[in-house]
PDB file of C-alpha atoms and ligand atoms in Angstrom:
ATOM      1  CA  MET A  17     -20.556  37.858 -18.199  1.00  0.00           C
ATOM      2  CA  ALA A  18     -18.341  39.286 -20.955  1.00  0.00           C
ATOM      3  CA  SER A  19     -15.649  41.379 -19.260  1.00  0.00           C
ATOM      4  CA  LEU A  20     -15.210  43.948 -22.061  1.00  0.00           C
ATOM      5  CA  LEU A  21     -18.835  44.569 -22.930  1.00  0.00           C
ATOM      6  CA  GLY A  22     -19.242  48.075 -24.400  1.00  0.00           C
ATOM      7  CA  LYS A  23     -15.479  48.710 -24.550  1.00  0.00           C
ATOM      8  CA  THR A  24     -13.878  50.131 -27.692  1.00  0.00           C
ATOM      9  CA  VAL A  25     -10.631  48.608 -28.925  1.00  0.00           C
ATOM     10  CA  VAL A  26      -8.067  49.325 -31.643  1.00  0.00           C
ATOM     11  CA  VAL A  27      -5.787  46.416 -32.558  1.00  0.00           C
ATOM     12  CA  THR A  28      -3.032  47.176 -35.055  1.00  0.00           C
ATOM     13  CA  GLY A  29      -1.888  44.390 -37.357  1.00  0.00           C
ATOM     14  CA  ALA A  30      -5.085  42.461 -36.707  1.00  0.00           C
ATOM     15  CA  SER A  31      -5.271  40.782 -40.111  1.00  0.00           C
ATOM     16  CA  ARG A  32      -2.940  37.945 -39.144  1.00  0.00           C
ATOM     17  CA  GLY A  33      -1.024  36.208 -36.389  1.00  0.00           C
ATOM     18  CA  ILE A  34      -1.041  37.574 -32.849  1.00  0.00           C
ATOM     19  CA  GLY A  35      -3.116  40.652 -33.770  1.00  0.00           C
ATOM     20  CA  ARG A  36      -5.827  38.531 -35.357  1.00  0.00           C
ATOM     21  CA  ALA A  37      -6.038  36.228 -32.322  1.00  0.00           C
ATOM     22  CA  THR A  38      -6.101  39.266 -30.022  1.00  0.00           C
ATOM     23  CA  ALA A  39      -8.901  40.989 -31.942  1.00  0.00           C
ATOM     24  CA  LEU A  40     -10.973  37.808 -31.705  1.00  0.00           C
ATOM     25  CA  ALA A  41     -10.201  37.261 -28.013  1.00  0.00           C
ATOM     26  CA  LEU A  42     -11.249  40.826 -27.112  1.00  0.00           C
ATOM     27  CA  ALA A  43     -14.371  40.560 -29.275  1.00  0.00           C
ATOM     28  CA  LYS A  44     -15.327  37.336 -27.475  1.00  0.00           C
ATOM     29  CA  GLU A  45     -15.300  39.415 -24.271  1.00  0.00           C
ATOM     30  CA  GLY A  46     -17.812  41.778 -25.870  1.00  0.00           C
ATOM     31  CA  ALA A  47     -15.578  44.600 -27.148  1.00  0.00           C
ATOM     32  CA  GLN A  48     -16.166  46.615 -30.316  1.00  0.00           C
ATOM     33  CA  VAL A  49     -12.972  46.133 -32.336  1.00  0.00           C
ATOM     34  CA  ILE A  50     -11.217  48.232 -34.954  1.00  0.00           C
ATOM     35  CA  VAL A  51      -9.278  45.749 -37.078  1.00  0.00           C
ATOM     36  CA  HIS A  52      -6.277  47.574 -38.512  1.00  0.00           C
ATOM     37  CA  PHE A  53      -4.285  45.964 -41.322  1.00  0.00           C
ATOM     38  CA  GLY A  54      -1.566  46.679 -43.880  1.00  0.00           C
ATOM     39  CA  GLY A  55      -1.482  44.638 -47.074  1.00  0.00           C
ATOM     40  CA  HIS A  56      -3.835  41.740 -46.347  1.00  0.00           C
ATOM     41  CA  ALA A  57      -7.352  43.076 -46.961  1.00  0.00           C
ATOM     42  CA  ARG A  58      -8.954  39.674 -47.442  1.00  0.00           C
ATOM     43  CA  ASP A  59      -7.587  38.421 -44.114  1.00  0.00           C
ATOM     44  CA  ALA A  60      -8.870  41.578 -42.398  1.00  0.00           C
ATOM     45  CA  ASP A  61     -12.328  41.039 -43.941  1.00  0.00           C
ATOM     46  CA  GLN A  62     -12.337  37.540 -42.545  1.00  0.00           C
ATOM     47  CA  VAL A  63     -11.476  38.761 -39.035  1.00  0.00           C
ATOM     48  CA  VAL A  64     -14.226  41.401 -39.213  1.00  0.00           C
ATOM     49  CA  GLY A  65     -16.678  38.709 -40.353  1.00  0.00           C
ATOM     50  CA  GLU A  66     -15.680  36.390 -37.493  1.00  0.00           C
ATOM     51  CA  ILE A  67     -16.094  39.157 -34.922  1.00  0.00           C
ATOM     52  CA  ARG A  68     -19.523  40.098 -36.232  1.00  0.00           C
ATOM     53  CA  ALA A  69     -20.512  36.415 -36.140  1.00  0.00           C
ATOM     54  CA  LEU A  70     -19.660  36.489 -32.435  1.00  0.00           C
ATOM     55  CA  GLY A  71     -22.197  39.288 -32.011  1.00  0.00           C
ATOM     56  CA  SER A  72     -19.652  42.096 -31.521  1.00  0.00           C
ATOM     57  CA  ARG A  73     -19.110  45.183 -33.676  1.00  0.00           C
ATOM     58  CA  ALA A  74     -16.065  45.458 -35.948  1.00  0.00           C
ATOM     59  CA  GLU A  75     -14.714  47.701 -38.704  1.00  0.00           C
ATOM     60  CA  LYS A  76     -11.472  47.470 -40.619  1.00  0.00           C
ATOM     61  CA  ILE A  77      -8.994  50.256 -41.328  1.00  0.00           C
ATOM     62  CA  ASN A  78      -6.191  50.026 -43.857  1.00  0.00           C
ATOM     63  CA  VAL A  79      -3.119  52.171 -43.142  1.00  0.00           C
ATOM     64  CA  ASP A  80       0.576  51.637 -43.879  1.00  0.00           C
ATOM     65  CA  LEU A  81       2.303  52.198 -40.540  1.00  0.00           C
ATOM     66  CA  ALA A  82       5.684  52.571 -42.240  1.00  0.00           C
ATOM     67  CA  ALA A  83       4.458  55.947 -43.571  1.00  0.00           C
ATOM     68  CA  PRO A  84       5.249  58.967 -41.347  1.00  0.00           C
ATOM     69  CA  ASP A  85       1.574  60.011 -41.236  1.00  0.00           C
ATOM     70  CA  GLY A  86       0.267  56.436 -40.924  1.00  0.00           C
ATOM     71  CA  PRO A  87      -0.522  56.608 -37.181  1.00  0.00           C
ATOM     72  CA  HIS A  88      -2.227  59.989 -37.639  1.00  0.00           C
ATOM     73  CA  ARG A  89      -4.456  58.644 -40.433  1.00  0.00           C
ATOM     74  CA  LEU A  90      -5.290  55.509 -38.462  1.00  0.00           C
ATOM     75  CA  ALA A  91      -6.219  57.536 -35.374  1.00  0.00           C
ATOM     76  CA  LYS A  92      -8.372  59.958 -37.380  1.00  0.00           C
ATOM     77  CA  ARG A  93     -10.355  57.151 -39.005  1.00  0.00           C
ATOM     78  CA  ALA A  94     -10.651  55.248 -35.692  1.00  0.00           C
ATOM     79  CA  LYS A  95     -12.110  58.360 -34.024  1.00  0.00           C
ATOM     80  CA  GLU A  96     -14.662  58.692 -36.839  1.00  0.00           C
ATOM     81  CA  ILE A  97     -15.817  55.123 -36.141  1.00  0.00           C
ATOM     82  CA  ILE A  98     -15.703  54.854 -32.339  1.00  0.00           C
ATOM     83  CA  GLY A  99     -16.293  58.481 -31.397  1.00  0.00           C
ATOM     84  CA  GLY A 100     -14.936  60.116 -28.253  1.00  0.00           C
ATOM     85  CA  ARG A 101     -13.825  57.175 -26.124  1.00  0.00           C
ATOM     86  CA  LEU A 102     -11.084  54.585 -26.659  1.00  0.00           C
ATOM     87  CA  ASP A 103     -10.795  51.968 -23.908  1.00  0.00           C
ATOM     88  CA  ILE A 104      -8.018  49.722 -25.210  1.00  0.00           C
ATOM     89  CA  LEU A 105      -5.192  50.180 -27.709  1.00  0.00           C
ATOM     90  CA  VAL A 106      -3.198  47.092 -28.665  1.00  0.00           C
ATOM     91  CA  ALA A 107      -0.182  48.296 -30.674  1.00  0.00           C
ATOM     92  CA  ASN A 108       0.735  44.921 -32.114  1.00  0.00           C
ATOM     93  CA  ALA A 109       1.745  45.529 -35.761  1.00  0.00           C
ATOM     94  CA  GLY A 110       5.414  44.885 -36.235  1.00  0.00           C
ATOM     95  CA  ILE A 111       7.998  43.670 -38.683  1.00  0.00           C
ATOM     96  CA  PHE A 112      11.130  41.584 -38.405  1.00  0.00           C
ATOM     97  CA  VAL A 113      14.323  41.990 -40.421  1.00  0.00           C
ATOM     98  CA  PRO A 114      16.422  38.818 -40.376  1.00  0.00           C
ATOM     99  CA  SER A 115      19.728  40.643 -40.873  1.00  0.00           C
ATOM    100  CA  SER A 116      22.781  40.556 -38.675  1.00  0.00           C
ATOM    101  CA  VAL A 117      24.453  43.929 -38.103  1.00  0.00           C
ATOM    102  CA  ASP A 118      27.020  42.925 -40.766  1.00  0.00           C
ATOM    103  CA  ASP A 119      24.306  42.745 -43.449  1.00  0.00           C
ATOM    104  CA  LEU A 120      21.793  45.324 -42.209  1.00  0.00           C
ATOM    105  CA  THR A 121      20.954  48.172 -44.604  1.00  0.00           C
ATOM    106  CA  VAL A 122      19.930  51.703 -43.633  1.00  0.00           C
ATOM    107  CA  ASP A 123      16.575  51.225 -45.368  1.00  0.00           C
ATOM    108  CA  GLU A 124      15.885  48.043 -43.381  1.00  0.00           C
ATOM    109  CA  PHE A 125      16.813  49.774 -40.137  1.00  0.00           C
ATOM    110  CA  ASP A 126      14.654  52.815 -40.882  1.00  0.00           C
ATOM    111  CA  LYS A 127      11.600  50.722 -41.787  1.00  0.00           C
ATOM    112  CA  LEU A 128      12.059  48.548 -38.707  1.00  0.00           C
ATOM    113  CA  PHE A 129      12.054  51.558 -36.403  1.00  0.00           C
ATOM    114  CA  ALA A 130       9.288  53.295 -38.357  1.00  0.00           C
ATOM    115  CA  VAL A 131       6.864  50.389 -37.910  1.00  0.00           C
ATOM    116  CA  ASN A 132       8.009  48.979 -34.562  1.00  0.00           C
ATOM    117  CA  VAL A 133       8.762  52.204 -32.652  1.00  0.00           C
ATOM    118  CA  ARG A 134       7.651  55.411 -34.396  1.00  0.00           C
ATOM    119  CA  ALA A 135       4.184  54.165 -35.310  1.00  0.00           C
ATOM    120  CA  PRO A 136       3.209  52.979 -31.785  1.00  0.00           C
ATOM    121  CA  ILE A 137       4.449  56.231 -30.182  1.00  0.00           C
ATOM    122  CA  PHE A 138       2.555  58.488 -32.566  1.00  0.00           C
ATOM    123  CA  LEU A 139      -0.520  56.292 -32.427  1.00  0.00           C
ATOM    124  CA  VAL A 140      -0.591  56.736 -28.660  1.00  0.00           C
ATOM    125  CA  GLN A 141      -0.055  60.487 -29.130  1.00  0.00           C
ATOM    126  CA  GLN A 142      -2.943  60.747 -31.580  1.00  0.00           C
ATOM    127  CA  LEU A 143      -5.351  58.552 -29.608  1.00  0.00           C
ATOM    128  CA  ARG A 144      -4.470  59.896 -26.136  1.00  0.00           C
ATOM    129  CA  PRO A 145      -7.165  62.639 -26.305  1.00  0.00           C
ATOM    130  CA  ILE A 146      -9.902  59.991 -26.422  1.00  0.00           C
ATOM    131  CA  MET A 147      -8.432  57.763 -23.689  1.00  0.00           C
ATOM    132  CA  CYS A 148     -10.194  57.989 -20.336  1.00  0.00           C
ATOM    133  CA  VAL A 149      -9.800  56.789 -16.760  1.00  0.00           C
ATOM    134  CA  GLU A 150      -9.445  52.968 -16.968  1.00  0.00           C
ATOM    135  CA  SER A 151      -8.282  53.048 -20.620  1.00  0.00           C
ATOM    136  CA  ASN A 152      -5.157  51.024 -21.258  1.00  0.00           C
ATOM    137  CA  VAL A 153      -2.423  50.511 -23.836  1.00  0.00           C
ATOM    138  CA  ILE A 154      -0.674  47.227 -24.588  1.00  0.00           C
ATOM    139  CA  PHE A 155       2.458  46.990 -26.720  1.00  0.00           C
ATOM    140  CA  VAL A 156       3.889  43.795 -28.177  1.00  0.00           C
ATOM    141  CA  SER A 157       7.574  43.390 -27.399  1.00  0.00           C
ATOM    142  CA  SER A 158       9.690  40.242 -27.826  1.00  0.00           C
ATOM    143  CA  LEU A 159      11.783  37.648 -26.025  1.00  0.00           C
ATOM    144  CA  ALA A 160      14.650  39.006 -28.153  1.00  0.00           C
ATOM    145  CA  VAL A 161      15.019  41.979 -25.770  1.00  0.00           C
ATOM    146  CA  ARG A 162      16.264  39.864 -22.889  1.00  0.00           C
ATOM    147  CA  SER A 163      17.610  36.818 -24.726  1.00  0.00           C
ATOM    148  CA  MET A 164      20.375  37.132 -27.315  1.00  0.00           C
ATOM    149  CA  ILE A 165      19.243  35.439 -30.518  1.00  0.00           C
ATOM    150  CA  GLY A 166      21.667  35.577 -33.467  1.00  0.00           C
ATOM    151  CA  GLY A 167      20.853  38.121 -36.184  1.00  0.00           C
ATOM    152  CA  PHE A 168      18.193  39.861 -34.110  1.00  0.00           C
ATOM    153  CA  ALA A 169      20.176  42.935 -32.928  1.00  0.00           C
ATOM    154  CA  ALA A 170      18.252  45.658 -34.777  1.00  0.00           C
ATOM    155  CA  TYR A 171      14.860  44.022 -34.238  1.00  0.00           C
ATOM    156  CA  ALA A 172      15.645  43.501 -30.538  1.00  0.00           C
ATOM    157  CA  ALA A 173      16.729  47.144 -30.250  1.00  0.00           C
ATOM    158  CA  SER A 174      13.378  48.275 -31.682  1.00  0.00           C
ATOM    159  CA  LYS A 175      11.533  46.193 -29.083  1.00  0.00           C
ATOM    160  CA  GLY A 176      13.896  47.400 -26.345  1.00  0.00           C
ATOM    161  CA  ALA A 177      12.873  50.946 -27.263  1.00  0.00           C
ATOM    162  CA  LEU A 178       9.220  49.947 -26.897  1.00  0.00           C
ATOM    163  CA  GLU A 179       9.852  48.519 -23.424  1.00  0.00           C
ATOM    164  CA  THR A 180      11.448  51.822 -22.377  1.00  0.00           C
ATOM    165  CA  ILE A 181       8.412  53.666 -23.711  1.00  0.00           C
ATOM    166  CA  VAL A 182       6.158  51.414 -21.604  1.00  0.00           C
ATOM    167  CA  LYS A 183       7.836  52.670 -18.423  1.00  0.00           C
ATOM    168  CA  TYR A 184       7.670  56.349 -19.399  1.00  0.00           C
ATOM    169  CA  LEU A 185       4.069  56.243 -20.587  1.00  0.00           C
ATOM    170  CA  ALA A 186       2.936  54.245 -17.559  1.00  0.00           C
ATOM    171  CA  SER A 187       4.500  56.931 -15.372  1.00  0.00           C
ATOM    172  CA  ASP A 188       3.060  59.824 -17.412  1.00  0.00           C
ATOM    173  CA  PHE A 189      -0.435  58.377 -17.835  1.00  0.00           C
ATOM    174  CA  GLY A 190      -0.848  56.723 -14.428  1.00  0.00           C
ATOM    175  CA  PRO A 191      -2.091  59.907 -12.728  1.00  0.00           C
ATOM    176  CA  HIS A 192      -4.834  60.027 -15.368  1.00  0.00           C
ATOM    177  CA  GLY A 193      -5.934  56.458 -14.589  1.00  0.00           C
ATOM    178  CA  ILE A 194      -4.500  55.025 -17.817  1.00  0.00           C
ATOM    179  CA  ARG A 195      -2.394  51.843 -17.652  1.00  0.00           C
ATOM    180  CA  VAL A 196       0.411  50.939 -20.095  1.00  0.00           C
ATOM    181  CA  ASN A 197       1.928  47.459 -20.354  1.00  0.00           C
ATOM    182  CA  ALA A 198       3.541  45.104 -22.849  1.00  0.00           C
ATOM    183  CA  VAL A 199       3.571  41.410 -23.534  1.00  0.00           C
ATOM    184  CA  ALA A 200       6.801  39.810 -24.769  1.00  0.00           C
ATOM    185  CA  PRO A 201       6.177  36.650 -26.801  1.00  0.00           C
ATOM    186  CA  GLY A 202       8.807  34.028 -27.502  1.00  0.00           C
ATOM    187  CA  VAL A 203       8.974  32.221 -30.835  1.00  0.00           C
ATOM    188  CA  MET A 204       5.457  31.992 -32.249  1.00  0.00           C
ATOM    189  CA  GLU A 205       3.819  29.975 -34.999  1.00  0.00           C
ATOM    190  CA  THR A 206       3.064  32.955 -37.303  1.00  0.00           C
ATOM    191  CA  GLU A 207       4.107  34.242 -40.735  1.00  0.00           C
ATOM    192  CA  MET A 208       6.753  36.422 -39.108  1.00  0.00           C
ATOM    193  CA  SER A 209       8.779  33.560 -37.660  1.00  0.00           C
ATOM    194  CA  ALA A 210       9.324  31.721 -40.929  1.00  0.00           C
ATOM    195  CA  PHE A 211      12.604  30.324 -39.592  1.00  0.00           C
ATOM    196  CA  ALA A 212      10.675  28.379 -36.941  1.00  0.00           C
ATOM    197  CA  ARG A 213       8.771  26.510 -39.621  1.00  0.00           C
ATOM    198  CA  ALA A 214      11.967  24.806 -40.760  1.00  0.00           C
ATOM    199  CA  ASP A 215      12.913  21.766 -38.634  1.00  0.00           C
ATOM    200  CA  GLU A 216      16.147  23.421 -37.517  1.00  0.00           C
ATOM    201  CA  GLY A 217      14.381  26.619 -36.394  1.00  0.00           C
ATOM    202  CA  ALA A 218      11.639  24.719 -34.582  1.00  0.00           C
ATOM    203  CA  ASP A 219      14.246  22.542 -32.826  1.00  0.00           C
ATOM    204  CA  HIS A 220      16.098  25.688 -31.722  1.00  0.00           C
ATOM    205  CA  ALA A 221      12.896  27.228 -30.322  1.00  0.00           C
ATOM    206  CA  LEU A 222      11.881  24.052 -28.517  1.00  0.00           C
ATOM    207  CA  THR A 223      15.358  23.627 -27.028  1.00  0.00           C
ATOM    208  CA  MET A 224      15.078  27.144 -25.527  1.00  0.00           C
ATOM    209  CA  GLN A 225      11.621  26.558 -24.070  1.00  0.00           C
ATOM    210  CA  ALA A 226      10.572  24.782 -20.884  1.00  0.00           C
ATOM    211  CA  ILE A 227       7.216  23.921 -22.486  1.00  0.00           C
ATOM    212  CA  LYS A 228       7.893  21.713 -25.495  1.00  0.00           C
ATOM    213  CA  ARG A 229       5.473  22.951 -28.115  1.00  0.00           C
ATOM    214  CA  MET A 230       5.448  25.962 -30.435  1.00  0.00           C
ATOM    215  CA  GLY A 231       3.759  29.123 -29.160  1.00  0.00           C
ATOM    216  CA  ARG A 232       0.424  29.927 -30.780  1.00  0.00           C
ATOM    217  CA  PRO A 233      -1.123  33.390 -31.341  1.00  0.00           C
ATOM    218  CA  GLU A 234      -3.907  32.468 -28.886  1.00  0.00           C
ATOM    219  CA  ASP A 235      -1.271  31.994 -26.150  1.00  0.00           C
ATOM    220  CA  ILE A 236      -0.475  35.713 -26.423  1.00  0.00           C
ATOM    221  CA  ALA A 237      -4.036  36.885 -27.070  1.00  0.00           C
ATOM    222  CA  SER A 238      -5.204  35.527 -23.710  1.00  0.00           C
ATOM    223  CA  VAL A 239      -2.449  37.474 -21.922  1.00  0.00           C
ATOM    224  CA  VAL A 240      -3.436  40.656 -23.762  1.00  0.00           C
ATOM    225  CA  ALA A 241      -7.094  40.040 -22.879  1.00  0.00           C
ATOM    226  CA  PHE A 242      -6.116  39.757 -19.206  1.00  0.00           C
ATOM    227  CA  LEU A 243      -3.963  42.917 -19.262  1.00  0.00           C
ATOM    228  CA  ALA A 244      -6.769  44.772 -21.030  1.00  0.00           C
ATOM    229  CA  SER A 245      -9.353  43.739 -18.447  1.00  0.00           C
ATOM    230  CA  ASN A 246     -10.220  45.220 -15.079  1.00  0.00           C
ATOM    231  CA  GLU A 247      -8.668  42.087 -13.520  1.00  0.00           C
ATOM    232  CA  ALA A 248      -5.285  43.703 -14.299  1.00  0.00           C
ATOM    233  CA  ARG A 249      -6.264  47.100 -12.836  1.00  0.00           C
ATOM    234  CA  TRP A 250      -3.217  47.229 -10.508  1.00  0.00           C
ATOM    235  CA  ILE A 251      -0.679  46.314 -13.211  1.00  0.00           C
ATOM    236  CA  THR A 252       1.057  49.079 -15.142  1.00  0.00           C
ATOM    237  CA  GLY A 253       4.558  49.694 -16.514  1.00  0.00           C
ATOM    238  CA  GLU A 254       5.131  45.935 -16.807  1.00  0.00           C
ATOM    239  CA  VAL A 255       6.357  43.632 -19.546  1.00  0.00           C
ATOM    240  CA  VAL A 256       4.757  40.198 -19.216  1.00  0.00           C
ATOM    241  CA  GLN A 257       6.980  37.449 -20.619  1.00  0.00           C
ATOM    242  CA  ALA A 258       4.827  34.918 -22.446  1.00  0.00           C
ATOM    243  CA  ASP A 259       7.304  32.535 -24.027  1.00  0.00           C
ATOM    244  CA  GLY A 260       6.732  29.029 -22.725  1.00  0.00           C
ATOM    245  CA  GLY A 261       9.602  29.494 -20.277  1.00  0.00           C
ATOM    246  CA  SER A 262      12.282  30.396 -22.842  1.00  0.00           C
ATOM    247  CA  GLN A 263      15.944  30.636 -21.802  1.00  0.00           C
ATOM    248  CA  LEU A 264      15.221  29.987 -18.130  1.00  0.00           C
TER     249      LEU A 264
HETATM  250  N1  NAP B 330       6.142  35.806 -34.450  1.00  0.00           N
HETATM  251  C1  NAP B 330       6.969  35.817 -33.436  1.00  0.00           C
HETATM  252  O1  NAP B 330       7.711  34.849 -33.202  1.00  0.00           O
HETATM  253  C2  NAP B 330       7.016  37.019 -32.525  1.00  0.00           C
HETATM  254  C3  NAP B 330       7.785  36.930 -31.360  1.00  0.00           C
HETATM  255  C4  NAP B 330       7.867  38.029 -30.515  1.00  0.00           C
HETATM  256  C5  NAP B 330       7.178  39.180 -30.824  1.00  0.00           C
HETATM  257  N2  NAP B 330       6.445  39.243 -31.967  1.00  0.00           N
HETATM  258  C6  NAP B 330       5.747  40.513 -32.240  1.00  0.00           C
HETATM  259  O2  NAP B 330       4.355  40.280 -32.277  1.00  0.00           O
HETATM  260  C7  NAP B 330       3.736  41.214 -33.153  1.00  0.00           C
HETATM  261  C8  NAP B 330       2.869  40.463 -34.145  1.00  0.00           C
HETATM  262  O3  NAP B 330       3.691  39.537 -34.840  1.00  0.00           O
HETATM  263  P1  NAP B 330       3.100  38.324 -35.693  1.00  0.00           P
HETATM  264  O4  NAP B 330       4.027  37.183 -35.494  1.00  0.00           O
HETATM  265  O5  NAP B 330       1.656  38.165 -35.444  1.00  0.00           O
HETATM  266  O6  NAP B 330       3.371  38.906 -37.162  1.00  0.00           O
HETATM  267  P2  NAP B 330       2.661  38.661 -38.558  1.00  0.00           P
HETATM  268  O7  NAP B 330       1.907  37.380 -38.566  1.00  0.00           O
HETATM  269  O8  NAP B 330       3.719  38.905 -39.567  1.00  0.00           O
HETATM  270  O9  NAP B 330       1.584  39.862 -38.615  1.00  0.00           O
HETATM  271  C9  NAP B 330       2.036  41.186 -38.613  1.00  0.00           C
HETATM  272  C10 NAP B 330       0.845  42.120 -38.626  1.00  0.00           C
HETATM  273  O10 NAP B 330       1.346  43.466 -38.643  1.00  0.00           O
HETATM  274  C11 NAP B 330       0.819  44.158 -39.785  1.00  0.00           C
HETATM  275  N3  NAP B 330       1.835  45.041 -40.354  1.00  0.00           N
HETATM  276  C12 NAP B 330       3.151  44.766 -40.574  1.00  0.00           C
HETATM  277  N4  NAP B 330       3.750  45.818 -41.165  1.00  0.00           N
HETATM  278  C13 NAP B 330       2.779  46.772 -41.337  1.00  0.00           C
HETATM  279  C14 NAP B 330       2.770  48.072 -41.912  1.00  0.00           C
HETATM  280  N5  NAP B 330       3.853  48.635 -42.455  1.00  0.00           N
HETATM  281  N6  NAP B 330       1.606  48.747 -41.920  1.00  0.00           N
HETATM  282  C15 NAP B 330       0.494  48.205 -41.390  1.00  0.00           C
HETATM  283  N7  NAP B 330       0.431  46.977 -40.856  1.00  0.00           N
HETATM  284  C16 NAP B 330       1.576  46.271 -40.822  1.00  0.00           C
HETATM  285  C17 NAP B 330       0.438  43.074 -40.762  1.00  0.00           C
HETATM  286  O11 NAP B 330      -0.620  43.567 -41.618  1.00  0.00           O
HETATM  287  P3  NAP B 330      -0.852  42.948 -43.104  1.00  0.00           P
HETATM  288  O12 NAP B 330      -0.636  41.481 -42.986  1.00  0.00           O
HETATM  289  O13 NAP B 330      -2.254  43.298 -43.410  1.00  0.00           O
HETATM  290  O14 NAP B 330       0.137  43.619 -43.966  1.00  0.00           O
HETATM  291  C18 NAP B 330      -0.025  41.944 -39.851  1.00  0.00           C
HETATM  292  O15 NAP B 330      -1.378  42.108 -39.500  1.00  0.00           O
HETATM  293  C19 NAP B 330       4.858  42.017 -33.784  1.00  0.00           C
HETATM  294  O16 NAP B 330       5.022  43.241 -33.129  1.00  0.00           O
HETATM  295  C20 NAP B 330       6.066  41.135 -33.569  1.00  0.00           C
HETATM  296  O17 NAP B 330       7.282  41.871 -33.547  1.00  0.00           O
HETATM  297  C21 NAP B 330       6.332  38.194 -32.809  1.00  0.00           C
END
């Protein structure tokens, strides 16, 4: 029996990579999925089509989460589609800036924190009124928070902020029956980790990992699907490391 039958879900950044795999994994469990995207409309259409082919409901929403009112617009549109009850929010959309602190610009820093930190916080704020007992929120952090990877300082700081938010929100929302967790992927085979597609980058990732293959979006999606399900009902305020045993 599908474990998320009748549940409503918003997945940000669901046009590609981890978000796409997550949207599909949750839809396979019977959820109705809002497929949020930024610039890749055709990819989002494809995800919506695949979800509908599975027999689940899906709609896409296009909002730039780097804009200050992006989360507010996304939440407003999501409420129009799903109505008064949101069961699962997966705040996955994120960006990476491959600059060391020496090279980092103020614009890069501001955009990084706008998309990776500000947008998830305000999205939770805006969607909180339609979360209910047993709703849950899942953020997507990164291995970079606990493992020093060259040139990742600002990106890692943005994800470190998210992990702090997980603890606070889990504490604040717990009395209302709402769980808040995060998953922290290692190096994944997606557009974001372009460096890992070069032999040198892939070698570096594989050297770090206990399991000697590249991480795939589906490896993270299955963890999110577990955290989102009632099977994880006693887990909140946690960051689940899903990185093939990196930097053990
Ligand atoms: N890849 C890795 O190695 C890795 C490792 C650890 C953690 N993560 C985290 O996992 C999450 C997903 O990463 P990924 O590898 O799947 O990345 P990805 O393939 O680059 O996909 C990023 C997604 O976020 C959306 N997005 C980015 N900026 C946006 C904006 N300003 N407004 C709206 N949507 C925006 C993109 O939408 P459009 O394509 O439609 O623009 C896309 O759907 C991120 O939070 C990332 O930090 C990734």
